[in-house]
């Protein structure tokens, strides 16, 4: 799907326990003539392969259960997903170099990887070096501090084959007297669940107050535990002074595709009508830049916008926070979703044919630049249905309420526009790959405005990849996907509603 590059961000200030996401998805097609991005893409090209091999080896070392009955085995499968909670934990701290600058360096790593050949060791060193730059994206702009509010943020490493690694960081100031340097705890995991890892970092931070040694047994217990399947809980036994031995419960949300997103910032920054215009531009895979002062605002909004596309996946460049050294990415001619700090706005907005969205407080206007047709892209009737569904939320809506209301507002849009796709995937035999009849699919739409929109949407890369996956899945799996089930549920609700009326 895409290739990872590095995000290096200047700090504009922090807030206590603020949540930030640093994500970079850079497809190979977007990397031509982008030296810095290409170099870091090369650095990470071996990351996925090495980690996968190591993970495969570790999974083989897991003891197989020989004492569970078939029923108990089934229950266990339902409670747990495959794999570990995490692959790495590193602690990073800026250290003063001979040149008098502070360079982030790893001071602790768990687990240590021993017995690697030279090439593997070199690859790991490159990976870990890159992680230090994610933990302190501001680079060398550090000095000892007396006060520093802890902050949690995340980033995503995406390889050329679409494999993703999620990085979670918490930066804090160790207990002590006088000026001292902050340190960052970074976890690399296959699991995308920001809330769950935030809770893990709460426990890490509590133990760090006593000593670094207190962190190890907790992380060891965590690593030995399988992470839970969506909607389930895993219990970790851990000891901490003054609290004794206790059970820490870690639960994943039921809807796994929503567990890494928070819609509150999106709807705090933008009105429903503005969100719909951004959604329209995103659906047609246009170039979109978001402007804000706060890093957390940029990353949370971009993650939320990307999730609105479900069941489709953004296939192009996505950088939630563009560092100054990579600001030239705004000149890329291909689609992107970019987050740019307001201090760099002048450099980012000197482009044509794009949508620039100002998220900052006290702004004069939301859309600094636009194509001019954003409010007419979506079929009017379907657009009004989304707005009506969104009216069920309000300023006081909780995260859980938004996670229910927002998907229920946007998912029906795709059900009503392309939800009939399965009828137009034809197979010549039960075991044969399907073939999508695009022309007949479009002709089947009765509404002229909807048909006009769909004819444009089917040309996007996100729709093309979705259809390819549907064509290639076994016939036995037809109708079994989450989107398939959502279509059936929605149609059933509409029939029941029609009967009542």
Tab-separated table of C-alpha atoms in Angstrom:
chain	number	residue	atom	x	y	z
A	1	UNK	CA	0.000	0.000	0.000
A	2	UNK	CA	2.643	2.493	0.988
A	3	UNK	CA	6.095	3.130	2.312
A	4	UNK	CA	7.070	4.712	5.578
A	5	UNK	CA	9.141	7.834	5.889
A	6	UNK	CA	10.199	9.883	8.856
A	7	UNK	CA	8.253	12.663	10.534
A	8	UNK	CA	10.403	15.261	12.287
A	9	UNK	CA	8.315	17.906	14.034
A	10	UNK	CA	9.122	21.147	15.806
A	11	UNK	CA	7.433	21.526	19.139
A	12	UNK	CA	5.089	24.458	19.786
A	13	UNK	CA	4.163	23.601	23.362
A	14	UNK	CA	2.597	20.694	25.239
A	15	UNK	CA	-0.456	19.971	27.296
A	16	UNK	CA	-0.886	17.497	30.106
A	17	UNK	CA	-1.654	14.034	28.775
A	18	UNK	CA	-2.334	15.412	25.302
A	19	UNK	CA	-2.967	12.822	22.587
A	20	UNK	CA	-1.143	13.054	19.286
A	21	UNK	CA	-0.739	10.790	16.282
A	22	UNK	CA	2.198	10.945	13.888
A	23	UNK	CA	1.330	8.915	10.808
A	24	UNK	CA	3.186	8.800	7.544
A	25	UNK	CA	2.000	6.796	4.546
A	26	UNK	CA	4.046	7.546	1.445
A	27	UNK	CA	3.340	5.461	-1.667
A	28	UNK	CA	6.240	4.813	-3.979
A	29	UNK	CA	4.550	6.858	-6.704
A	30	UNK	CA	4.839	9.940	-4.522
A	31	UNK	CA	8.503	9.602	-3.662
A	32	UNK	CA	10.169	10.666	-6.892
A	33	UNK	CA	12.600	13.536	-6.397
A	34	UNK	CA	11.890	13.673	-2.654
A	35	UNK	CA	15.338	12.965	-1.302
A	36	UNK	CA	14.730	13.019	2.432
A	37	UNK	CA	11.559	10.954	2.211
A	38	UNK	CA	13.144	8.456	-0.162
A	39	UNK	CA	16.125	7.935	2.133
A	40	UNK	CA	13.922	7.176	5.112
A	41	UNK	CA	11.665	5.007	2.975
A	42	UNK	CA	14.710	2.959	2.072
A	43	UNK	CA	15.620	2.738	5.737
A	44	UNK	CA	12.236	1.225	6.575
A	45	UNK	CA	11.933	-1.039	3.532
A	46	UNK	CA	13.712	-3.815	5.421
A	47	UNK	CA	11.940	-3.086	8.702
A	48	UNK	CA	8.743	-5.027	7.930
A	49	UNK	CA	10.534	-8.097	6.614
A	50	UNK	CA	12.911	-8.385	9.544
A	51	UNK	CA	10.257	-7.853	12.173
A	52	UNK	CA	7.913	-10.330	10.485
A	53	UNK	CA	10.601	-12.986	10.440
A	54	UNK	CA	11.424	-12.387	14.064
A	55	UNK	CA	7.761	-12.396	15.024
A	56	UNK	CA	7.203	-15.671	13.160
A	57	UNK	CA	10.073	-17.186	15.058
A	58	UNK	CA	8.742	-15.935	18.384
A	59	UNK	CA	5.261	-17.226	17.673
A	60	UNK	CA	6.692	-20.695	17.073
A	61	UNK	CA	8.242	-20.589	20.524
A	62	UNK	CA	4.853	-20.131	22.181
A	63	UNK	CA	3.806	-23.321	24.014
A	64	UNK	CA	0.794	-24.985	22.441
A	65	UNK	CA	-2.052	-25.759	24.818
A	66	UNK	CA	-2.553	-29.467	25.382
A	67	UNK	CA	-5.003	-29.269	28.256
A	68	UNK	CA	-7.948	-27.335	26.805
A	69	UNK	CA	-11.033	-29.058	25.506
A	70	UNK	CA	-12.259	-28.157	21.974
A	71	UNK	CA	-14.925	-25.895	23.510
A	72	UNK	CA	-12.341	-24.155	25.685
A	73	UNK	CA	-10.050	-23.767	22.669
A	74	UNK	CA	-12.888	-22.094	20.747
A	75	UNK	CA	-13.596	-19.735	23.627
A	76	UNK	CA	-9.922	-18.851	23.816
A	77	UNK	CA	-9.842	-18.078	20.081
A	78	UNK	CA	-12.782	-15.721	20.558
A	79	UNK	CA	-11.141	-13.952	23.495
A	80	UNK	CA	-7.704	-13.417	21.998
A	81	UNK	CA	-6.273	-12.243	18.711
A	82	UNK	CA	-3.020	-13.711	17.404
A	83	UNK	CA	0.353	-12.230	18.347
A	84	UNK	CA	1.880	-10.269	21.207
A	85	UNK	CA	0.892	-6.966	22.719
A	86	UNK	CA	4.134	-5.472	21.436
A	87	UNK	CA	7.460	-6.248	19.803
A	88	UNK	CA	9.708	-3.593	21.269
A	89	UNK	CA	9.853	-1.249	24.208
A	90	UNK	CA	12.590	1.344	24.114
A	91	UNK	CA	13.350	4.236	26.422
A	92	UNK	CA	14.858	7.261	24.686
A	93	UNK	CA	16.495	10.304	26.215
A	94	UNK	CA	18.346	13.272	24.678
A	95	UNK	CA	22.060	13.144	25.427
A	96	UNK	CA	24.554	15.930	24.997
A	97	UNK	CA	27.059	15.358	22.196
A	98	UNK	CA	30.586	16.682	21.798
A	99	UNK	CA	29.118	19.448	19.663
A	100	UNK	CA	27.016	20.647	22.583
A	101	UNK	CA	23.676	19.609	21.070
A	102	UNK	CA	21.215	17.090	22.480
A	103	UNK	CA	20.711	13.966	20.389
A	104	UNK	CA	18.024	11.395	21.327
A	105	UNK	CA	19.542	8.027	22.220
A	106	UNK	CA	18.181	4.708	23.457
A	107	UNK	CA	19.034	4.074	27.097
A	108	UNK	CA	16.895	0.936	27.542
A	109	UNK	CA	15.531	-1.742	25.221
A	110	UNK	CA	13.227	-4.687	25.899
A	111	UNK	CA	13.520	-7.379	24.795
A	112	UNK	CA	17.154	-7.481	23.760
A	113	UNK	CA	17.681	-9.314	20.483
A	114	UNK	CA	20.694	-11.615	20.740
A	115	UNK	CA	22.249	-14.010	18.265
A	116	UNK	CA	21.535	-11.923	15.184
A	117	UNK	CA	23.788	-12.036	12.139
A	118	UNK	CA	25.521	-8.850	11.033
A	119	UNK	CA	22.891	-7.806	8.471
A	120	UNK	CA	20.046	-8.318	10.953
A	121	UNK	CA	21.922	-6.332	13.566
A	122	UNK	CA	22.538	-3.473	11.143
A	123	UNK	CA	18.856	-3.411	10.169
A	124	UNK	CA	17.792	-3.330	13.813
A	125	UNK	CA	20.192	-0.502	14.559
A	126	UNK	CA	18.721	1.521	11.691
A	127	UNK	CA	15.189	0.838	12.897
A	128	UNK	CA	15.939	1.776	16.485
A	129	UNK	CA	17.793	4.892	15.370
A	130	UNK	CA	14.728	5.958	13.406
A	131	UNK	CA	12.508	5.310	16.420
A	132	UNK	CA	14.557	7.761	18.487
A	133	UNK	CA	13.707	10.432	15.915
A	134	UNK	CA	10.010	9.623	16.210
A	135	UNK	CA	10.209	9.828	19.996
A	136	UNK	CA	11.811	13.276	19.783
A	137	UNK	CA	10.682	14.611	16.388
A	138	UNK	CA	11.874	18.088	17.357
A	139	UNK	CA	15.413	16.827	16.798
A	140	UNK	CA	18.182	18.533	18.745
A	141	UNK	CA	16.130	21.406	20.164
A	142	UNK	CA	16.269	20.258	23.765
A	143	UNK	CA	17.696	21.457	27.048
A	144	UNK	CA	17.277	20.353	30.699
A	145	UNK	CA	13.851	21.261	32.128
A	146	UNK	CA	12.340	21.658	35.577
A	147	UNK	CA	8.731	21.255	34.429
A	148	UNK	CA	7.268	19.145	31.639
A	149	UNK	CA	3.762	17.723	31.323
A	150	UNK	CA	3.687	14.140	30.113
A	151	UNK	CA	2.247	13.630	26.643
A	152	UNK	CA	1.232	10.573	24.643
A	153	UNK	CA	1.330	10.318	20.875
A	154	UNK	CA	1.526	7.667	18.186
A	155	UNK	CA	2.847	7.079	14.699
A	156	UNK	CA	2.331	4.437	12.046
A	157	UNK	CA	5.005	2.652	10.028
A	158	UNK	CA	3.574	1.352	6.756
A	159	UNK	CA	5.649	-0.830	4.438
A	160	UNK	CA	5.361	-1.282	0.676
A	161	UNK	CA	3.123	-4.344	1.066
A	162	UNK	CA	0.688	-2.493	3.330
A	163	UNK	CA	1.911	-4.077	6.571
A	164	UNK	CA	1.592	-1.617	9.426
A	165	UNK	CA	3.488	-1.234	12.668
A	166	UNK	CA	2.061	1.117	15.272
A	167	UNK	CA	4.371	3.160	17.439
A	168	UNK	CA	3.154	4.555	20.765
A	169	UNK	CA	5.170	7.041	22.804
A	170	UNK	CA	4.865	8.725	26.144
A	171	UNK	CA	7.260	11.478	27.016
A	172	UNK	CA	7.687	12.538	30.622
A	173	UNK	CA	10.097	14.203	32.993
A	174	UNK	CA	11.628	11.687	35.445
A	175	UNK	CA	11.235	12.469	39.132
A	176	UNK	CA	14.175	14.358	40.577
A	177	UNK	CA	15.520	17.708	41.645
A	178	UNK	CA	16.736	20.508	39.432
A	179	UNK	CA	16.774	20.724	35.650
A	180	UNK	CA	16.754	17.382	33.842
A	181	UNK	CA	15.965	15.970	30.439
A	182	UNK	CA	12.675	14.316	29.509
A	183	UNK	CA	12.606	10.720	28.377
A	184	UNK	CA	10.295	8.870	26.015
A	185	UNK	CA	8.885	5.361	26.255
A	186	UNK	CA	8.167	3.902	22.843
A	187	UNK	CA	6.267	0.685	22.128
A	188	UNK	CA	6.091	-0.898	18.671
A	189	UNK	CA	3.051	-3.116	18.148
A	190	UNK	CA	0.881	-4.663	15.442
A	191	UNK	CA	-2.164	-3.532	17.411
A	192	UNK	CA	-3.772	-0.179	16.594
A	193	UNK	CA	-5.522	0.803	19.821
A	194	UNK	CA	-4.474	4.183	21.148
A	195	UNK	CA	-6.673	4.107	24.248
A	196	UNK	CA	-5.407	0.722	25.374
A	197	UNK	CA	-1.749	1.701	25.042
A	198	UNK	CA	-2.404	4.973	26.829
A	199	UNK	CA	-3.515	2.895	29.809
A	200	UNK	CA	-0.368	0.787	29.529
A	201	UNK	CA	1.719	3.951	29.623
A	202	UNK	CA	-0.154	5.082	32.753
A	203	UNK	CA	1.157	1.946	34.438
A	204	UNK	CA	4.661	2.448	33.035
A	205	UNK	CA	4.720	6.030	34.297
A	206	UNK	CA	3.643	4.944	37.777
A	207	UNK	CA	6.484	2.415	37.926
A	208	UNK	CA	9.067	4.839	36.580
A	209	UNK	CA	8.469	7.041	39.627
A	210	UNK	CA	10.046	4.290	41.724
A	211	UNK	CA	12.784	3.072	39.396
A	212	UNK	CA	13.469	1.911	35.862
A	213	UNK	CA	13.740	-1.620	37.223
A	214	UNK	CA	10.029	-1.624	38.148
A	215	UNK	CA	9.070	-1.358	34.492
A	216	UNK	CA	10.661	-4.619	33.396
A	217	UNK	CA	8.444	-7.165	35.223
A	218	UNK	CA	5.272	-5.358	34.118
A	219	UNK	CA	6.339	-5.279	30.479
A	220	UNK	CA	7.485	-8.897	30.689
A	221	UNK	CA	4.048	-9.945	31.938
A	222	UNK	CA	2.424	-7.876	29.221
A	223	UNK	CA	4.570	-9.377	26.495
A	224	UNK	CA	3.775	-12.900	27.651
A	225	UNK	CA	0.061	-12.175	27.345
A	226	UNK	CA	-1.853	-12.414	24.043
A	227	UNK	CA	-3.666	-9.205	23.215
A	228	UNK	CA	-7.432	-9.553	23.440
A	229	UNK	CA	-9.778	-9.822	20.502
A	230	UNK	CA	-12.134	-6.847	19.961
A	231	UNK	CA	-14.602	-6.532	22.826
A	232	UNK	CA	-12.585	-8.753	25.170
A	233	UNK	CA	-10.282	-8.208	28.155
A	234	UNK	CA	-6.928	-9.555	29.261
A	235	UNK	CA	-5.810	-9.369	32.904
A	236	UNK	CA	-2.174	-8.668	33.821
A	237	UNK	CA	-0.882	-9.423	37.319
A	238	UNK	CA	1.655	-6.853	38.467
A	239	UNK	CA	3.333	-5.569	41.635
A	240	UNK	CA	3.967	-1.959	42.542
A	241	UNK	CA	5.189	-0.582	45.898
A	242	UNK	CA	2.488	0.805	48.226
A	243	UNK	CA	-0.198	-0.888	46.108
A	244	UNK	CA	1.072	-4.455	46.281
A	245	UNK	CA	0.128	-7.091	43.722
A	246	UNK	CA	-2.849	-6.094	41.612
A	247	UNK	CA	-4.721	-7.141	38.512
A	248	UNK	CA	-4.668	-4.694	35.603
A	249	UNK	CA	-7.483	-5.185	33.099
A	250	UNK	CA	-6.943	-4.143	29.491
A	251	UNK	CA	-9.997	-4.132	27.209
A	252	UNK	CA	-10.283	-3.562	23.465
A	253	UNK	CA	-13.336	-1.807	22.009
A	254	UNK	CA	-15.862	-3.991	20.199
A	255	UNK	CA	-15.502	-2.115	16.900
A	256	UNK	CA	-11.820	-2.634	16.135
A	257	UNK	CA	-11.877	-0.232	13.169
A	258	UNK	CA	-12.767	2.609	15.562
A	259	UNK	CA	-10.308	1.883	18.351
A	260	UNK	CA	-7.576	4.174	17.013
A	261	UNK	CA	-9.712	7.244	16.362
A	262	UNK	CA	-11.326	10.056	18.343
A	263	UNK	CA	-14.051	12.025	16.515
A	264	UNK	CA	-14.366	14.707	19.195
A	265	UNK	CA	-11.605	16.955	17.835
A	266	UNK	CA	-12.951	16.773	14.273
A	267	UNK	CA	-16.423	17.975	15.253
A	268	UNK	CA	-15.044	20.508	17.701
A	269	UNK	CA	-12.969	22.156	14.971
A	270	UNK	CA	-15.462	21.906	12.097
A	271	UNK	CA	-19.205	22.266	11.666
A	272	UNK	CA	-21.170	19.359	10.233
A	273	UNK	CA	-21.390	21.139	6.868
A	274	UNK	CA	-17.626	21.717	6.825
A	275	UNK	CA	-16.958	18.078	7.723
A	276	UNK	CA	-19.157	17.033	4.799
A	277	UNK	CA	-17.195	19.208	2.387
A	278	UNK	CA	-13.924	17.743	3.625
A	279	UNK	CA	-15.437	14.257	3.344
A	280	UNK	CA	-16.526	14.968	-0.245
A	281	UNK	CA	-13.037	16.071	-1.274
A	282	UNK	CA	-11.506	13.055	0.453
A	283	UNK	CA	-13.875	10.607	-1.248
A	284	UNK	CA	-12.698	11.915	-4.638
A	285	UNK	CA	-9.051	11.568	-3.515
A	286	UNK	CA	-8.044	15.202	-3.792
A	287	UNK	CA	-5.100	17.022	-2.264
A	288	UNK	CA	-6.064	18.266	1.201
A	289	UNK	CA	-3.983	20.198	3.730
A	290	UNK	CA	-5.058	20.799	7.331
A	291	UNK	CA	-3.603	23.786	9.215
A	292	UNK	CA	-3.436	24.068	13.022
A	293	UNK	CA	-1.196	25.195	15.875
A	294	UNK	CA	-1.577	22.033	17.943
A	295	UNK	CA	0.020	18.811	16.748
A	296	UNK	CA	-2.669	16.778	18.450
A	297	UNK	CA	-5.400	18.636	16.576
A	298	UNK	CA	-3.798	17.890	13.213
A	299	UNK	CA	-3.256	14.203	13.836
A	300	UNK	CA	-6.629	13.497	15.448
A	301	UNK	CA	-8.539	15.258	12.675
A	302	UNK	CA	-6.690	13.494	9.867
A	303	UNK	CA	-7.167	10.070	11.486
A	304	UNK	CA	-10.865	10.797	11.929
A	305	UNK	CA	-11.311	11.943	8.321
A	306	UNK	CA	-9.618	8.780	7.059
A	307	UNK	CA	-11.964	6.593	9.125
A	308	UNK	CA	-15.021	8.305	7.601
A	309	UNK	CA	-14.111	6.517	4.366
A	310	UNK	CA	-14.878	3.079	5.810
A	311	UNK	CA	-15.129	0.472	4.254
A	312	UNK	CA	-12.648	2.114	1.898
A	313	UNK	CA	-9.048	2.923	2.779
A	314	UNK	CA	-7.075	6.018	1.831
A	315	UNK	CA	-4.427	4.742	-0.592
A	316	UNK	CA	-2.267	7.822	-1.061
A	317	UNK	CA	0.146	9.982	0.928
A	318	UNK	CA	-0.960	10.604	4.514
A	319	UNK	CA	1.274	12.605	6.832
A	320	UNK	CA	-0.549	13.809	9.904
A	321	UNK	CA	2.241	16.239	10.834
A	322	UNK	CA	4.559	17.456	8.082
A	323	UNK	CA	7.986	18.487	9.390
A	324	UNK	CA	9.587	21.614	8.042
A	325	UNK	CA	12.364	19.654	6.325
A	326	UNK	CA	9.730	17.791	4.274
A	327	UNK	CA	7.420	20.708	3.543
A	328	UNK	CA	8.083	20.292	-0.191
A	329	UNK	CA	5.735	17.296	-0.104
A	330	UNK	CA	2.908	19.818	-0.594
A	331	UNK	CA	4.077	20.183	-4.187
A	332	UNK	CA	3.367	16.535	-4.987
A	333	UNK	CA	0.849	16.301	-7.858
A	334	UNK	CA	-0.824	13.170	-6.469
A	335	UNK	CA	-3.560	12.999	-3.763
A	336	UNK	CA	-2.600	13.504	-0.132
A	337	UNK	CA	-3.855	14.238	3.357
A	338	UNK	CA	-1.346	16.480	5.122
A	339	UNK	CA	-1.211	18.179	8.502
A	340	UNK	CA	0.832	21.385	8.583
A	341	UNK	CA	1.614	23.614	11.535
A	342	UNK	CA	0.327	27.152	11.186
A	343	UNK	CA	3.844	28.575	11.282
A	344	UNK	CA	4.478	26.810	7.949
A	345	UNK	CA	1.119	27.655	6.401
A	346	UNK	CA	2.534	30.199	3.951
A	347	UNK	CA	4.869	27.577	2.502
A	348	UNK	CA	2.094	25.011	2.281
A	349	UNK	CA	-0.711	27.029	0.736
A	350	UNK	CA	1.168	28.417	-2.257
A	351	UNK	CA	-0.379	25.710	-4.447
A	352	UNK	CA	-3.391	25.435	-6.720
A	353	UNK	CA	-6.118	22.813	-7.077
A	354	UNK	CA	-6.285	21.726	-3.458
A	355	UNK	CA	-8.376	22.142	-0.318
A	356	UNK	CA	-6.723	23.913	2.610
A	357	UNK	CA	-8.600	23.599	5.909
A	358	UNK	CA	-7.767	25.899	8.828
A	359	UNK	CA	-8.506	24.165	12.134
A	360	UNK	CA	-7.069	26.825	14.435
A	361	UNK	CA	-9.156	28.732	16.943
A	362	UNK	CA	-10.116	32.285	16.062
A	363	UNK	CA	-9.665	31.675	12.332
A	364	UNK	CA	-11.251	34.131	9.881
A	365	UNK	CA	-12.295	31.401	7.480
A	366	UNK	CA	-12.166	27.604	7.494
A	367	UNK	CA	-11.345	26.975	3.847
A	368	UNK	CA	-8.285	29.037	2.963
A	369	UNK	CA	-8.245	27.476	-0.491
A	370	UNK	CA	-10.771	25.261	-2.220
A	371	UNK	CA	-11.785	23.953	-5.623
A	372	UNK	CA	-15.208	25.594	-5.317
A	373	UNK	CA	-17.358	22.506	-5.877
A	374	UNK	CA	-16.918	20.764	-2.528
A	375	UNK	CA	-20.479	21.490	-1.424
A	376	UNK	CA	-21.970	19.976	-4.595
A	377	UNK	CA	-19.953	16.741	-4.910
A	378	UNK	CA	-22.249	14.576	-2.776
A	379	UNK	CA	-25.783	13.804	-4.008
A	380	UNK	CA	-28.051	16.325	-2.262
A	381	UNK	CA	-30.508	13.803	-0.799
A	382	UNK	CA	-27.754	11.582	0.634
A	383	UNK	CA	-25.901	14.603	1.980
A	384	UNK	CA	-29.006	15.752	3.838
A	385	UNK	CA	-29.433	12.258	5.291
A	386	UNK	CA	-25.902	12.414	6.716
A	387	UNK	CA	-26.592	15.839	8.255
A	388	UNK	CA	-29.832	14.567	9.752
A	389	UNK	CA	-28.059	11.562	11.292
A	390	UNK	CA	-25.296	13.775	12.693
A	391	UNK	CA	-27.889	15.921	14.471
A	392	UNK	CA	-28.169	13.094	17.019
A	393	UNK	CA	-24.890	14.279	18.562
A	394	UNK	CA	-24.170	17.467	20.491
A	395	UNK	CA	-21.223	19.308	22.041
A	396	UNK	CA	-21.415	17.157	25.169
A	397	UNK	CA	-21.469	13.820	23.324
A	398	UNK	CA	-18.997	11.320	24.747
A	399	UNK	CA	-16.438	9.403	22.693
A	400	UNK	CA	-18.631	6.309	22.905
A	401	UNK	CA	-21.664	8.230	21.647
A	402	UNK	CA	-19.716	9.702	18.748
A	403	UNK	CA	-18.337	6.284	17.856
A	404	UNK	CA	-21.944	5.184	17.433
A	405	UNK	CA	-23.484	8.265	15.806
A	406	UNK	CA	-20.761	9.131	13.286
A	407	UNK	CA	-20.422	5.689	11.623
A	408	UNK	CA	-24.225	5.388	11.541
A	409	UNK	CA	-24.282	8.704	9.668
A	410	UNK	CA	-21.586	8.056	7.067
A	411	UNK	CA	-21.709	4.304	6.432
A	412	UNK	CA	-25.234	4.427	4.888
A	413	UNK	CA	-23.854	6.848	2.285
A	414	UNK	CA	-21.647	4.098	0.852
A	415	UNK	CA	-24.395	1.515	1.267
A	416	UNK	CA	-26.763	3.690	-0.793
A	417	UNK	CA	-24.201	4.509	-3.470
A	418	UNK	CA	-22.169	1.314	-3.945
A	419	UNK	CA	-23.766	-1.215	-1.594
A	420	UNK	CA	-25.064	-3.239	-4.561
A	421	UNK	CA	-21.519	-4.099	-5.738
A	422	UNK	CA	-21.775	-7.817	-4.895
A	423	UNK	CA	-24.548	-8.346	-7.479
A	424	UNK	CA	-22.158	-7.235	-10.219
A	425	UNK	CA	-19.195	-9.466	-9.363
A	426	UNK	CA	-19.640	-12.423	-11.716
A	427	UNK	CA	-17.899	-15.778	-11.302
A	428	UNK	CA	-17.675	-18.377	-14.072
A	429	UNK	CA	-17.192	-21.104	-11.488
A	430	UNK	CA	-17.346	-21.576	-7.733
A	431	UNK	CA	-13.563	-21.456	-7.357
A	432	UNK	CA	-13.002	-18.839	-10.046
A	433	UNK	CA	-11.991	-15.239	-9.439
A	434	UNK	CA	-14.840	-12.806	-9.819
A	435	UNK	CA	-15.125	-10.105	-12.465
A	436	UNK	CA	-16.708	-6.755	-11.651
A	437	UNK	CA	-19.165	-5.487	-14.280
A	438	UNK	CA	-18.597	-1.767	-13.783
A	439	UNK	CA	-20.852	-0.456	-16.556
A	440	UNK	CA	-23.860	-2.517	-15.457
A	441	UNK	CA	-23.129	-1.587	-11.834
A	442	UNK	CA	-23.397	2.145	-12.640
A	443	UNK	CA	-26.445	1.726	-14.869
A	444	UNK	CA	-28.307	-0.013	-12.050
A	445	UNK	CA	-28.448	3.240	-10.041
A	446	UNK	CA	-31.807	4.957	-10.561
A	447	UNK	CA	-30.987	8.414	-9.166
A	448	UNK	CA	-29.228	10.571	-11.754
A	449	UNK	CA	-27.292	12.585	-9.156
A	450	UNK	CA	-26.163	9.422	-7.370
A	451	UNK	CA	-25.203	7.766	-10.653
A	452	UNK	CA	-23.159	10.841	-11.621
A	453	UNK	CA	-21.289	10.722	-8.303
A	454	UNK	CA	-20.672	6.962	-8.502
A	455	UNK	CA	-19.276	7.204	-12.051
A	456	UNK	CA	-16.588	9.486	-10.623
A	457	UNK	CA	-16.062	7.529	-7.406
A	458	UNK	CA	-15.466	4.180	-9.185
A	459	UNK	CA	-12.399	5.764	-10.802
A	460	UNK	CA	-10.683	6.307	-7.439
A	461	UNK	CA	-7.876	4.092	-6.248
A	462	UNK	CA	-9.665	3.294	-2.987
A	463	UNK	CA	-12.683	1.886	-4.820
A	464	UNK	CA	-10.513	0.026	-7.320
A	465	UNK	CA	-8.558	-1.733	-4.563
A	466	UNK	CA	-11.759	-2.556	-2.674
A	467	UNK	CA	-13.277	-4.191	-5.750
A	468	UNK	CA	-10.073	-6.103	-6.477
A	469	UNK	CA	-10.212	-7.596	-2.987
A	470	UNK	CA	-13.859	-8.527	-3.452
A	471	UNK	CA	-13.091	-10.151	-6.818
A	472	UNK	CA	-10.249	-12.179	-5.347
A	473	UNK	CA	-11.904	-13.427	-2.165
A	474	UNK	CA	-13.226	-17.008	-2.257
A	475	UNK	CA	-16.863	-17.414	-3.282
A	476	UNK	CA	-17.496	-19.067	0.092
A	477	UNK	CA	-16.729	-15.714	1.760
A	478	UNK	CA	-19.163	-13.670	-0.313
A	479	UNK	CA	-21.552	-11.825	1.970
A	480	UNK	CA	-19.508	-12.554	5.114
A	481	UNK	CA	-17.475	-9.349	5.399
A	482	UNK	CA	-18.242	-6.587	7.895
A	483	UNK	CA	-19.429	-4.228	5.167
A	484	UNK	CA	-21.614	-7.014	3.735
A	485	UNK	CA	-23.214	-7.488	7.151
A	486	UNK	CA	-23.683	-3.738	7.595
A	487	UNK	CA	-25.485	-3.617	4.239
A	488	UNK	CA	-27.873	-6.383	5.308
A	489	UNK	CA	-28.492	-4.750	8.709
A	490	UNK	CA	-29.174	-1.366	7.129
A	491	UNK	CA	-31.552	-2.763	4.520
A	492	UNK	CA	-33.409	-4.669	7.224
A	493	UNK	CA	-33.817	-1.476	9.288
A	494	UNK	CA	-35.067	0.432	6.255
A	495	UNK	CA	-37.692	-2.257	5.509
A	496	UNK	CA	-38.904	-2.216	9.118
A	497	UNK	CA	-39.040	1.585	9.049
A	498	UNK	CA	-41.064	1.494	5.798
A	499	UNK	CA	-43.571	-0.923	7.345
A	500	UNK	CA	-44.124	1.370	10.336
A	501	UNK	CA	-44.744	4.323	8.036
